[in-house]
Coordinates of C-alpha atoms in Angstrom, one line a residue:
M1 CA -9.4 5.0 -30.2
S2 CA -12.9 4.0 -31.9
T3 CA -16.1 5.4 -31.3
A4 CA -18.0 2.8 -29.1
S5 CA -20.6 0.2 -30.7
T6 CA -21.7 -1.1 -27.6
S7 CA -25.5 -1.0 -27.6
T8 CA -25.7 -1.5 -23.9
L9 CA -24.5 2.5 -22.7
T10 CA -25.8 5.6 -23.8
P11 CA -24.1 9.1 -22.8
R12 CA -27.3 10.3 -21.6
A13 CA -26.9 7.6 -19.4
V14 CA -23.6 7.6 -18.3
L15 CA -24.6 11.2 -17.9
A16 CA -26.6 10.5 -15.1
E17 CA -25.0 8.7 -13.0
C18 CA -22.2 10.3 -13.1
P19 CA -21.4 12.6 -9.7
L20 CA -20.5 15.7 -11.7
F21 CA -23.3 15.7 -14.0
A22 CA -25.9 13.9 -11.2
R23 CA -26.9 16.5 -10.4
L24 CA -28.6 18.9 -13.0
N25 CA -32.1 19.5 -14.6
A26 CA -33.3 17.0 -17.5
A27 CA -33.1 19.7 -20.1
A28 CA -29.4 20.4 -19.0
L29 CA -28.2 16.4 -19.4
D30 CA -30.5 16.6 -22.5
A31 CA -28.3 19.4 -24.4
L32 CA -25.2 17.7 -22.8
A33 CA -25.4 14.8 -24.3
E34 CA -26.3 15.8 -27.8
Q35 CA -23.2 15.9 -28.8
A36 CA -21.6 13.0 -25.9
E37 CA -20.7 10.0 -27.9
L38 CA -18.8 6.9 -26.4
I39 CA -15.4 6.3 -27.5
E40 CA -13.2 3.0 -26.8
I41 CA -9.9 3.6 -25.8
P42 CA -7.9 0.1 -25.9
S43 CA -6.0 -0.6 -22.9
G44 CA -2.2 0.7 -23.1
R45 CA -2.8 3.2 -25.1
A46 CA -2.7 7.2 -24.4
L47 CA -5.7 8.6 -23.8
F48 CA -3.7 11.9 -23.5
S49 CA -0.1 13.6 -22.5
A50 CA 0.3 16.3 -20.6
G51 CA 0.3 19.8 -21.8
G52 CA -1.8 18.7 -24.6
P53 CA -5.5 21.5 -24.9
S54 CA -7.8 20.9 -22.6
D55 CA -10.4 20.2 -25.5
N56 CA -12.8 17.9 -24.0
I57 CA -14.2 16.2 -21.3
Y58 CA -14.6 12.5 -20.3
I59 CA -16.5 10.3 -18.8
V60 CA -16.0 6.7 -18.0
A61 CA -18.2 4.0 -18.9
T62 CA -16.5 0.5 -17.9
G63 CA -13.6 -0.4 -17.3
R64 CA -10.0 2.4 -15.6
L65 CA -7.5 4.6 -16.9
C66 CA -4.5 6.3 -14.9
A67 CA -3.6 9.3 -14.7
V68 CA 0.7 10.3 -14.8
L69 CA 2.6 13.1 -13.6
Q70 CA 5.9 14.2 -15.3
D71 CA 7.9 13.6 -13.4
G72 CA 6.3 9.5 -14.1
T73 CA 4.6 9.8 -10.8
I74 CA 1.6 8.2 -10.4
A75 CA -1.7 11.0 -9.6
G76 CA -4.2 8.2 -9.1
W77 CA -7.2 5.7 -11.4
I78 CA -10.0 6.7 -12.7
S79 CA -12.9 3.9 -12.3
P80 CA -16.8 4.1 -13.9
L81 CA -18.6 6.9 -13.5
E82 CA -15.6 9.6 -12.8
P83 CA -14.8 12.6 -15.2
I84 CA -11.5 13.7 -16.8
G85 CA -10.2 16.6 -17.6
E86 CA -13.0 18.4 -16.0
I87 CA -11.1 20.9 -14.3
G88 CA -8.8 21.9 -17.3
A89 CA -11.6 22.9 -19.6
L90 CA -13.6 24.2 -17.0
V91 CA -10.8 27.1 -16.4
E92 CA -9.7 26.2 -19.8
E93 CA -6.0 25.0 -19.4
A94 CA -3.3 22.7 -20.1
R95 CA -3.6 18.8 -19.2
S96 CA -1.9 18.8 -16.9
A97 CA -1.3 15.2 -16.8
S98 CA -1.3 12.4 -19.5
V99 CA -4.2 9.6 -19.7
H100 CA -3.5 6.1 -20.2
A101 CA -6.1 3.3 -20.5
V102 CA -5.3 0.3 -17.6
R103 CA -7.4 -1.7 -19.7
D104 CA -9.8 -2.1 -22.4
S105 CA -12.4 1.4 -21.3
V106 CA -15.2 3.0 -23.1
L107 CA -15.9 6.5 -22.5
V108 CA -18.2 9.3 -23.2
R109 CA -16.4 12.3 -24.3
I110 CA -17.5 15.9 -24.7
P111 CA -16.3 18.8 -26.4
S112 CA -14.9 21.3 -24.4
Q113 CA -17.4 24.3 -25.6
H114 CA -20.3 22.1 -25.5
L115 CA -19.9 22.5 -22.2
Y116 CA -19.0 26.0 -22.7
A117 CA -22.2 26.1 -24.4
V118 CA -24.2 24.3 -21.9
V119 CA -23.7 26.1 -18.8
G120 CA -24.2 29.8 -21.0
Q121 CA -27.9 28.1 -21.9
F122 CA -28.3 27.0 -18.7
P123 CA -26.6 28.7 -15.6
G124 CA -27.7 27.0 -12.5
A125 CA -25.5 24.0 -14.4
L126 CA -22.6 25.8 -13.7
I127 CA -22.9 26.2 -10.3
E128 CA -23.7 22.7 -9.9
I129 CA -20.7 21.0 -11.6
T130 CA -18.5 24.1 -9.7
R131 CA -19.8 22.6 -6.5
V132 CA -18.6 19.1 -7.1
V133 CA -15.6 20.3 -8.6
I134 CA -14.7 22.4 -4.6
H135 CA -16.4 19.9 -2.9
R136 CA -13.8 17.1 -4.3
L137 CA -11.0 19.7 -4.4
R138 CA -11.5 20.3 -0.4
A139 CA -12.6 16.3 0.1
N140 CA -9.5 15.1 2.3
Q141 CA -6.3 13.6 0.4
R142 CA -6.2 10.9 2.1
V143 CA -9.0 9.2 2.7
Q144 CA -9.8 9.9 -2.0
R145 CA -7.0 7.5 -2.2
L146 CA -8.1 4.9 -0.1
D147 CA -11.7 5.5 -2.2
A148 CA -10.2 4.6 -5.8
Q149 CA -8.1 1.7 -4.1
R150 CA -11.2 0.5 -2.8
R151 CA -12.0 0.5 -6.9
T152 CA -10.6 -1.8 -8.6
R153 CA -13.0 -4.2 -9.7
N154 CA -11.2 -7.1 -11.9
F155 CA -8.8 -9.3 -11.4
A156 CA -7.2 -11.7 -14.1
V157 CA -5.7 -14.6 -12.8
I158 CA -3.5 -16.0 -15.1
P159 CA -0.3 -18.8 -14.5
A160 CA 3.1 -18.8 -15.4
L161 CA 3.5 -21.2 -16.7
P162 CA 1.0 -24.3 -17.4
D163 CA 1.3 -26.2 -14.3
A164 CA 0.5 -22.7 -12.1
D165 CA -2.6 -24.1 -10.0
A166 CA -3.9 -20.4 -11.0
V167 CA -7.7 -22.5 -11.0
M168 CA -7.3 -23.0 -6.9
V169 CA -5.9 -19.8 -6.7
A170 CA -8.9 -17.8 -8.5
H171 CA -11.4 -20.1 -7.0
E172 CA -10.4 -19.1 -3.1
L173 CA -10.6 -15.7 -3.9
A174 CA -13.6 -16.2 -5.5
Q175 CA -14.5 -18.3 -2.1
T176 CA -13.6 -14.7 -0.4
L177 CA -14.8 -11.8 -2.1
S178 CA -18.3 -13.4 -2.3
A179 CA -18.3 -13.2 1.8
N180 CA -18.9 -9.5 1.5
C181 CA -19.8 -8.8 -2.4
N182 CA -21.5 -9.4 -5.6
T183 CA -18.3 -11.5 -8.0
L184 CA -18.2 -13.2 -10.8
L185 CA -15.7 -16.1 -12.1
M186 CA -15.3 -15.2 -15.8
D187 CA -13.6 -17.7 -16.9
A188 CA -13.2 -19.7 -21.0
A189 CA -16.5 -22.2 -20.5
T190 CA -18.6 -19.9 -19.0
V191 CA -18.4 -17.4 -21.5
D192 CA -18.6 -20.8 -24.0
S193 CA -20.7 -21.2 -21.9
A194 CA -23.6 -18.6 -22.1
L195 CA -22.0 -17.2 -25.7
G196 CA -21.7 -20.7 -27.4
G197 CA -18.6 -23.2 -28.2
G198 CA -15.2 -21.5 -29.2
T199 CA -16.7 -17.6 -28.7
S200 CA -14.3 -17.1 -25.5
D201 CA -10.9 -17.7 -28.2
T202 CA -12.5 -14.5 -30.8
R203 CA -10.0 -12.2 -31.6
I204 CA -9.2 -8.7 -30.6
D205 CA -10.2 -7.2 -33.6
G206 CA -13.4 -4.3 -33.9
G207 CA -15.5 -6.8 -35.2
A208 CA -19.1 -8.4 -34.4
A209 CA -17.6 -11.2 -32.8
N210 CA -15.3 -9.4 -30.4
T211 CA -18.9 -6.6 -30.1
R212 CA -20.7 -9.5 -28.9
L213 CA -18.8 -11.0 -26.1
V214 CA -17.4 -7.0 -24.6
E215 CA -20.8 -5.8 -23.9
Y216 CA -21.2 -9.3 -23.0
L217 CA -18.3 -8.3 -20.9
N218 CA -19.7 -5.7 -19.7
R219 CA -23.3 -6.2 -18.6
A220 CA -21.5 -8.8 -15.9
E221 CA -19.3 -6.1 -14.7
L222 CA -22.4 -4.1 -14.6
Q223 CA -24.4 -7.3 -12.0
N224 CA -21.5 -7.3 -10.0
D225 CA -18.8 -5.8 -7.6
H226 CA -16.0 -8.5 -8.9
L227 CA -14.8 -10.3 -11.6
L228 CA -12.9 -12.5 -11.4
Y229 CA -11.1 -13.8 -15.8
L230 CA -8.9 -16.9 -14.8
A231 CA -6.9 -17.3 -18.4
N232 CA -6.4 -20.7 -20.2
P233 CA -3.1 -22.7 -18.8
N234 CA -1.3 -20.9 -21.8
P235 CA -1.3 -17.8 -23.8
D236 CA -4.0 -17.7 -26.2
A237 CA -7.4 -15.3 -27.0
W238 CA -8.6 -15.5 -24.2
A239 CA -5.6 -15.2 -21.5
R240 CA -4.8 -12.0 -23.9
R241 CA -8.0 -10.9 -23.5
C242 CA -8.7 -11.7 -19.1
M243 CA -5.1 -9.3 -19.2
R244 CA -6.6 -6.2 -21.2
Q245 CA -10.0 -6.4 -19.5
A246 CA -7.7 -6.4 -15.8
D247 CA -7.9 -3.4 -12.8
R248 CA -5.1 -5.9 -12.0
I249 CA -3.2 -8.8 -13.1
L250 CA -2.0 -11.7 -10.0
L251 CA 0.8 -14.0 -11.9
V252 CA 1.1 -17.1 -10.2
V253 CA 3.9 -19.6 -9.5
D254 CA 5.0 -21.9 -7.3
A255 CA 7.4 -21.6 -5.2
K256 CA 9.3 -24.8 -5.6
T257 CA 9.3 -23.8 -9.7
P258 CA 12.8 -21.3 -10.8
A259 CA 12.2 -18.1 -12.5
Y260 CA 12.5 -17.7 -15.9
V261 CA 10.7 -15.9 -19.2
T262 CA 7.9 -17.9 -19.9
A263 CA 5.5 -17.9 -23.2
M264 CA 2.6 -16.7 -20.4
I265 CA 5.3 -13.7 -19.3
D266 CA 5.5 -12.5 -22.5
E267 CA 2.5 -12.4 -23.6
L268 CA 1.7 -10.1 -20.8
R269 CA 4.9 -8.1 -22.0
R270 CA 3.8 -8.3 -25.6
S271 CA 0.1 -7.7 -24.0
G272 CA 0.7 -3.6 -23.7
T273 CA -1.6 -3.7 -20.6
R274 CA -0.7 -0.6 -18.4
A275 CA -2.1 -3.3 -15.1
P276 CA -0.8 -3.8 -12.0
V277 CA 1.3 -6.6 -11.9
D278 CA 1.6 -9.0 -8.5
L279 CA 2.6 -12.6 -8.2
V280 CA 1.3 -14.8 -5.8
V281 CA 3.6 -17.4 -4.9
I282 CA 2.3 -20.9 -3.8
R283 CA 4.6 -21.7 -0.9
P284 CA 3.9 -25.1 1.6
E285 CA 4.3 -24.0 5.2
G286 CA 7.6 -24.7 5.9
S287 CA 9.5 -24.0 2.2
G288 CA 11.7 -21.6 1.7
P289 CA 10.1 -18.5 -1.6
G290 CA 11.8 -19.8 -3.8
P291 CA 13.9 -16.8 -6.7
V292 CA 10.4 -15.0 -6.1
L293 CA 12.9 -11.3 -7.0
N294 CA 13.7 -13.3 -10.8
W295 CA 10.2 -14.4 -10.5
M296 CA 9.4 -10.1 -9.8
E297 CA 11.7 -8.9 -12.1
F298 CA 10.3 -11.7 -15.5
A299 CA 7.3 -10.6 -14.5
G300 CA 7.2 -7.1 -13.7
A301 CA 5.1 -7.3 -10.3
R302 CA 5.7 -4.3 -8.1
A303 CA 4.3 -7.4 -5.7
H304 CA 4.2 -10.9 -3.8
Y305 CA 2.4 -12.2 -2.0
F306 CA 3.0 -15.9 -0.3
V307 CA -0.6 -18.4 -0.2
R308 CA -0.6 -21.7 1.0
R309 CA -3.2 -23.8 0.0
D310 CA -6.3 -25.2 1.4
S311 CA -6.0 -22.1 3.9
A312 CA -8.0 -19.4 4.5
D313 CA -5.9 -17.0 6.5
D314 CA -3.4 -16.1 3.7
F315 CA -7.5 -15.8 1.3
A316 CA -8.5 -14.5 3.3
S317 CA -5.8 -11.8 4.0
L318 CA -3.8 -11.7 -0.1
T319 CA -8.3 -10.4 -0.7
R320 CA -8.7 -7.3 1.1
Q321 CA -4.9 -6.5 0.4
L322 CA -6.2 -6.3 -3.4
I323 CA -9.2 -5.2 -3.5
G324 CA -7.3 -1.9 -0.3
R325 CA -8.5 -3.1 2.9
G326 CA -5.3 -5.2 3.3
I327 CA -4.2 -3.2 7.2
G328 CA -0.4 -1.8 7.3
L329 CA 0.4 -1.3 10.6
V330 CA 3.2 1.6 11.2
L331 CA 5.3 1.5 14.2
G332 CA 7.5 4.1 15.4
G333 CA 11.1 5.3 17.1
G334 CA 11.9 5.4 20.9
G335 CA 14.4 3.4 22.0
A336 CA 12.4 1.4 25.4
R337 CA 8.5 3.6 24.4
G338 CA 8.9 1.0 21.8
F339 CA 8.1 -1.0 24.0
A340 CA 4.3 0.1 23.5
H341 CA 4.6 -1.5 20.6
I342 CA 3.8 -5.0 21.9
G343 CA 0.5 -3.8 23.8
L344 CA -0.8 -2.7 21.1
L345 CA -0.2 -6.1 19.0
R346 CA -1.7 -7.5 22.0
A347 CA -4.9 -4.8 22.0
M348 CA -5.1 -5.7 17.7
R349 CA -5.4 -9.4 18.5
E350 CA -8.1 -9.4 21.1
L351 CA -10.7 -7.2 19.5
G352 CA -9.9 -9.1 16.2
I353 CA -7.9 -6.8 13.6
P354 CA -5.8 -9.0 11.6
V355 CA -2.7 -6.8 10.5
D356 CA -1.7 -8.0 6.8
A357 CA 1.6 -6.1 5.9
T358 CA 3.7 -4.2 8.4
G359 CA 6.2 -1.3 8.4
G360 CA 8.5 0.2 10.9
S361 CA 11.5 3.1 12.3
S362 CA 14.0 1.8 14.5
M363 CA 13.1 0.4 18.1
G364 CA 9.3 0.0 15.6
A365 CA 12.0 -1.1 13.0
F366 CA 12.5 -4.5 15.6
F367 CA 8.7 -4.6 17.6
A368 CA 7.0 -4.8 13.3
A369 CA 9.4 -7.4 11.8
L370 CA 8.7 -9.5 15.0
A371 CA 5.4 -9.4 13.3
A372 CA 6.0 -10.0 10.4
C373 CA 8.2 -13.1 11.1
G374 CA 4.4 -14.1 12.4
Y375 CA 5.3 -13.8 16.6
D376 CA 2.5 -12.7 18.3
H377 CA 2.5 -11.2 21.8
H378 CA 4.2 -13.4 24.2
E379 CA 7.0 -14.1 22.1
M380 CA 7.9 -10.3 21.4
L381 CA 7.8 -10.1 25.5
H382 CA 9.9 -12.7 26.5
I383 CA 12.4 -11.9 23.5
A384 CA 12.4 -8.3 24.6
R385 CA 12.7 -9.0 28.1
E386 CA 15.6 -11.8 27.0
T387 CA 17.1 -8.5 24.1
Y388 CA 17.1 -5.5 26.9
V389 CA 16.6 -6.5 30.1
N390 CA 18.2 -10.2 31.4
N391 CA 20.9 -9.2 29.0
N392 CA 23.0 -6.3 27.8
Y393 CA 23.9 -6.1 24.4
L394 CA 25.0 -2.3 24.0
N395 CA 28.0 -2.4 26.2
D396 CA 30.6 -3.2 24.2
Y397 CA 32.1 0.7 24.0
L398 CA 34.2 2.6 22.5
F399 CA 36.7 4.9 22.5
P400 CA 34.2 7.4 20.9
T401 CA 36.2 7.5 17.5
I402 CA 33.0 7.0 15.0
A403 CA 30.5 5.7 18.1
L404 CA 29.7 4.9 21.6
I405 CA 29.7 1.1 21.8
R406 CA 30.5 -1.0 18.8
G407 CA 27.6 -2.1 18.4
R408 CA 28.8 -5.9 17.1
K409 CA 27.3 -7.3 20.1
F410 CA 23.5 -6.0 19.1
V411 CA 24.1 -6.8 16.0
K412 CA 24.8 -10.6 16.7
R413 CA 21.5 -11.2 18.8
L414 CA 19.8 -9.5 15.8
H415 CA 21.1 -12.7 13.4
S416 CA 20.4 -14.9 16.3
I417 CA 16.8 -13.2 16.3
F418 CA 16.0 -12.8 12.9
D419 CA 18.4 -16.0 12.3
E420 CA 18.9 -16.0 7.6
R421 CA 15.4 -14.6 7.3
V422 CA 15.3 -12.1 3.0
I423 CA 12.7 -9.8 3.5
E424 CA 11.3 -10.5 0.4
G425 CA 11.2 -15.2 2.0
L426 CA 8.8 -13.4 5.2
R427 CA 5.1 -14.5 4.8
K428 CA 4.1 -10.8 4.9
P429 CA 5.1 -8.1 3.4
F430 CA 7.0 -5.9 5.6
F431 CA 9.9 -3.3 5.5
C432 CA 12.0 -1.0 7.2
V433 CA 13.8 2.8 6.5
S434 CA 17.3 3.6 7.4
T435 CA 18.6 7.2 7.3
N436 CA 21.2 7.4 4.5
L437 CA 23.0 9.5 5.3
T438 CA 25.7 10.2 2.6
R439 CA 23.0 11.3 0.3
G440 CA 20.7 12.8 2.6
R441 CA 17.7 11.4 2.0
Q442 CA 15.9 7.9 3.5
M443 CA 16.2 4.2 2.1
V444 CA 13.6 1.9 2.4
H445 CA 14.7 -1.6 2.9
D446 CA 11.8 -4.3 2.0
R447 CA 14.4 -7.0 0.7
G448 CA 17.8 -8.7 1.9
P449 CA 19.2 -9.8 5.6
L450 CA 16.2 -9.1 8.0
F451 CA 18.9 -8.9 10.3
M452 CA 21.1 -6.5 8.6
W453 CA 18.4 -3.8 7.6
V454 CA 16.9 -3.8 11.3
A455 CA 20.2 -2.9 12.4
A456 CA 20.2 -0.4 10.2
S457 CA 17.4 1.4 10.9
M458 CA 18.1 1.2 14.8
A459 CA 21.5 2.3 13.9
V460 CA 21.5 5.6 16.3
P461 CA 24.0 8.0 15.3
G462 CA 26.8 8.8 17.9
V463 CA 25.4 6.0 19.8
A464 CA 26.4 3.0 17.2
P465 CA 28.2 3.3 14.3
P466 CA 26.2 3.2 11.2
V467 CA 25.7 -0.3 8.6
V468 CA 28.3 0.7 5.7
Y469 CA 27.0 -0.2 2.1
R470 CA 27.9 0.6 -1.4
G471 CA 30.2 2.7 0.1
E472 CA 27.5 4.8 2.0
L473 CA 26.7 5.3 5.7
L474 CA 23.0 3.9 7.1
S475 CA 22.1 4.5 10.3
D476 CA 18.5 5.1 12.5
G477 CA 15.7 5.6 10.5
G478 CA 14.3 7.4 12.7
V479 CA 16.7 10.4 11.4
I480 CA 14.5 11.4 9.1
N481 CA 11.4 9.6 9.7
N482 CA 10.3 7.7 12.1
L483 CA 6.6 7.1 11.7
P484 CA 7.3 6.0 8.0
T485 CA 3.1 6.3 6.9
D486 CA 4.4 7.8 3.5
V487 CA 5.9 4.7 2.6
M488 CA 3.1 2.6 4.1
Q489 CA 0.7 4.5 2.0
A490 CA 2.2 4.4 -1.8
Q491 CA 1.8 0.4 -0.6
E492 CA -2.0 0.7 -1.5
R493 CA -2.9 -1.6 0.9
G494 CA -6.1 -0.4 2.7
P495 CA -6.1 1.3 6.4
I496 CA -3.2 2.5 8.2
V497 CA -3.0 2.2 11.9
A498 CA 0.2 4.2 13.2
S499 CA 1.8 3.6 17.0
D500 CA 4.0 6.7 16.9
V501 CA 6.0 6.5 20.5
S502 CA 7.1 9.5 20.3
N503 CA 8.1 11.8 23.1
E504 CA 6.0 14.8 23.3
G505 CA 7.8 17.4 25.4
G506 CA 11.2 16.8 24.3
L507 CA 14.6 17.0 27.0
G508 CA 13.8 19.9 29.6
A509 CA 15.8 20.9 32.5
P510 CA 13.0 22.3 35.2
G511 CA 13.7 25.0 38.0
I512 CA 16.8 25.8 36.0
E513 CA 16.6 29.5 35.1
G514 CA 19.8 30.0 32.9
P515 CA 21.2 30.2 30.6
D516 CA 24.2 28.3 32.3
P517 CA 25.9 26.3 30.2
E518 CA 26.6 23.5 33.4
G519 CA 22.7 23.7 34.6
L520 CA 22.0 20.0 33.7
F521 CA 24.9 19.0 36.7
Q522 CA 22.9 21.4 39.4
L523 CA 19.7 18.8 37.7
K524 CA 19.9 16.0 41.2
G525 CA 19.0 12.5 40.7
D526 CA 19.2 10.6 36.9
A527 CA 15.3 11.0 36.8
E528 CA 15.4 14.7 36.1
R529 CA 19.3 14.4 34.5
P530 CA 18.8 13.8 30.8
R531 CA 21.3 11.1 29.7
L532 CA 24.1 11.9 27.2
F533 CA 22.2 8.6 24.8
S534 CA 18.6 10.6 24.9
I535 CA 20.6 13.7 23.4
I536 CA 22.5 12.3 21.1
F537 CA 19.0 10.9 19.9
R538 CA 16.5 13.8 19.8
T539 CA 19.3 15.9 18.7
A540 CA 19.5 13.6 15.5
T541 CA 15.7 13.2 15.2
L542 CA 14.6 16.2 15.2
T543 CA 14.1 17.1 12.0
S544 CA 11.8 13.6 11.8
E545 CA 9.9 14.7 14.6
S546 CA 9.2 18.3 13.2
G547 CA 7.3 16.1 10.3
T548 CA 4.5 13.0 12.7
A549 CA 2.0 15.4 12.4
Q550 CA 2.3 15.4 8.2
R551 CA 3.3 11.8 8.5
A552 CA 0.1 11.3 11.6
A553 CA -2.0 12.3 8.5
R554 CA -1.9 9.4 6.8
A555 CA -2.9 6.6 8.6
D556 CA -6.6 6.3 9.1
V557 CA -6.0 5.1 12.8
Y558 CA -3.8 7.2 14.8
V559 CA -2.4 5.9 18.7
R560 CA -0.3 8.6 20.4
M561 CA 1.5 6.5 22.5
P562 CA 1.0 7.5 26.7
V563 CA 4.8 7.1 27.3
N564 CA 5.7 10.4 28.6
G565 CA 8.2 9.9 31.7
I566 CA 10.1 7.2 29.7
G567 CA 13.3 7.2 29.2
M568 CA 14.9 5.8 25.4
F569 CA 17.0 4.1 28.1
D570 CA 14.7 2.7 29.9
W571 CA 14.8 -1.2 29.8
K572 CA 13.9 -2.3 33.0
R573 CA 10.1 -0.7 32.9
L574 CA 9.2 -3.0 30.3
D575 CA 6.4 -4.7 32.0
E576 CA 4.7 -1.4 32.2
V577 CA 4.6 0.4 28.7
V578 CA 3.5 -2.1 27.3
E579 CA 0.8 -2.5 29.8
R580 CA 0.9 1.0 29.1
G581 CA 0.5 0.7 26.0
Y582 CA -2.5 -1.7 25.9
R583 CA -4.7 -0.6 28.1
H584 CA -4.6 2.7 25.9
A585 CA -4.1 1.1 22.1
I586 CA -7.4 -0.8 23.6
E587 CA -9.1 2.1 24.8
Q588 CA -8.8 3.6 20.8
L589 CA -8.8 0.7 18.2
A590 CA -12.1 -0.3 19.8
A591 CA -13.0 3.1 19.4
Q592 CA -11.6 3.1 16.1
R593 CA -12.6 -0.9 14.7
D594 CA -15.8 -0.1 12.3
K595 CA -13.5 2.7 10.3
L596 CA -11.3 -1.0 9.8
L597 CA -12.8 -3.7 9.6
P598 CA -15.9 -4.1 6.5
G599 CA -19.5 -3.9 7.6

């Protein structure tokens, strides 16, 4: 950590733009700036550690930092003009999290004692600062997370191998980003043209040439919404700088290339950058995913994206997800009530609302998987009719020592629908959840055989046997998490649309006063009497349904489907439920479309 020498920034100017101090009068700002100084913190370097004294407050001038709790959880990303450590300084508490630089950053540092002196001299300043802090603490956490995702500004496009077409990827991204915001593609040629031949090869050593290049890049960042750094084909000084300047690193590979630790990946590992790494896989139509999991492991990537050359849709979806505008669709479980999801997907298509990633639980996992495979609502309706109405794949009954049905016929049907697809090979990101009965916790499935993990997510305890995996029992995801918005939110792709088909009223026996242990047998007709499967499912998912409100709060658009009166196994009401879902979704989504799509 060193004092910054860049001439394009001043502490006073940064303080005046920071929301924490923007409402202070000129005299208070001048006083605060007297002992404020600019410091540089290199990519990967820790600013401070949890438990340390709150002896300074910081403001990000350029760059990006990350706050990490003591258990390793990422508490948040810190972008330009955001403060660091202000609450600890005001209440004189130890640091609650560790903070490190995601990329090369410049901060304004203010000693806490100096802040106390200024608010003592200007009491009104304390009121203004406190007002901002309280407003931030009261702000909706979901909105704050989404806003933080959208502050990602700098991307580095890095070829894993010299023949990986990172140039094509960078130019396609620049084109799609430029449609809605100012974007500059920054490569070695651009730098050399502006500052003189060979400047891009300047070493990161703190010398005068390095300072001149850093000032140029800082000016470019201030003048644009996004910078796309394009690395040279081989690891060199410019590639290292691209890695250190990035909020997010996109490692480009070709699906047909065998995975190994390339020279560029080795350089990435040694760079010390803390920026998240994503894998961009160039994958022609009709080809397999290649060794995508191996590439991810070698590169330490947290996510992967498939793109086809000249596919505007692929790059539009990739761009949306990178800048926090990708739309994640989460579908809940509920047996036949889940047919309403087909209507929702029809409504989204008609309203021009794209689906960039899908996830679900139980029946929601089934339809989310179909969406991730590329099926449209017409094809889903046909598959649902063949699976649940025209055929009965749930009638291989057993003497109930483990479950009411063996489940073999239904699993074979899922296998015939999804074939040998693996989750990591789907064009669209997908996950589903199951319940680990052995450990009593949620399992998230984002890789492996698609049909098998969808089967696990749909295995209602008591109805179908759990899936055995590594000696443990996995059953219906709805038992523990019937609407997994938390899983989608953790992927940080953008706003979430959640479709809930759980039963609002639950089961009942209207007209029976009781207490009567045989009261259900007095109800007349199957339409009124709760059935065995419904009772089992309701019992199994009570814990999950108790958290529905919390999971709904994580969604940017929450659609509670009108499925009252639809039983868990009312398969023959398919068309009715789809139509109900469509009409309701059209009404709900049309009113909230602007929340999902940029203006």
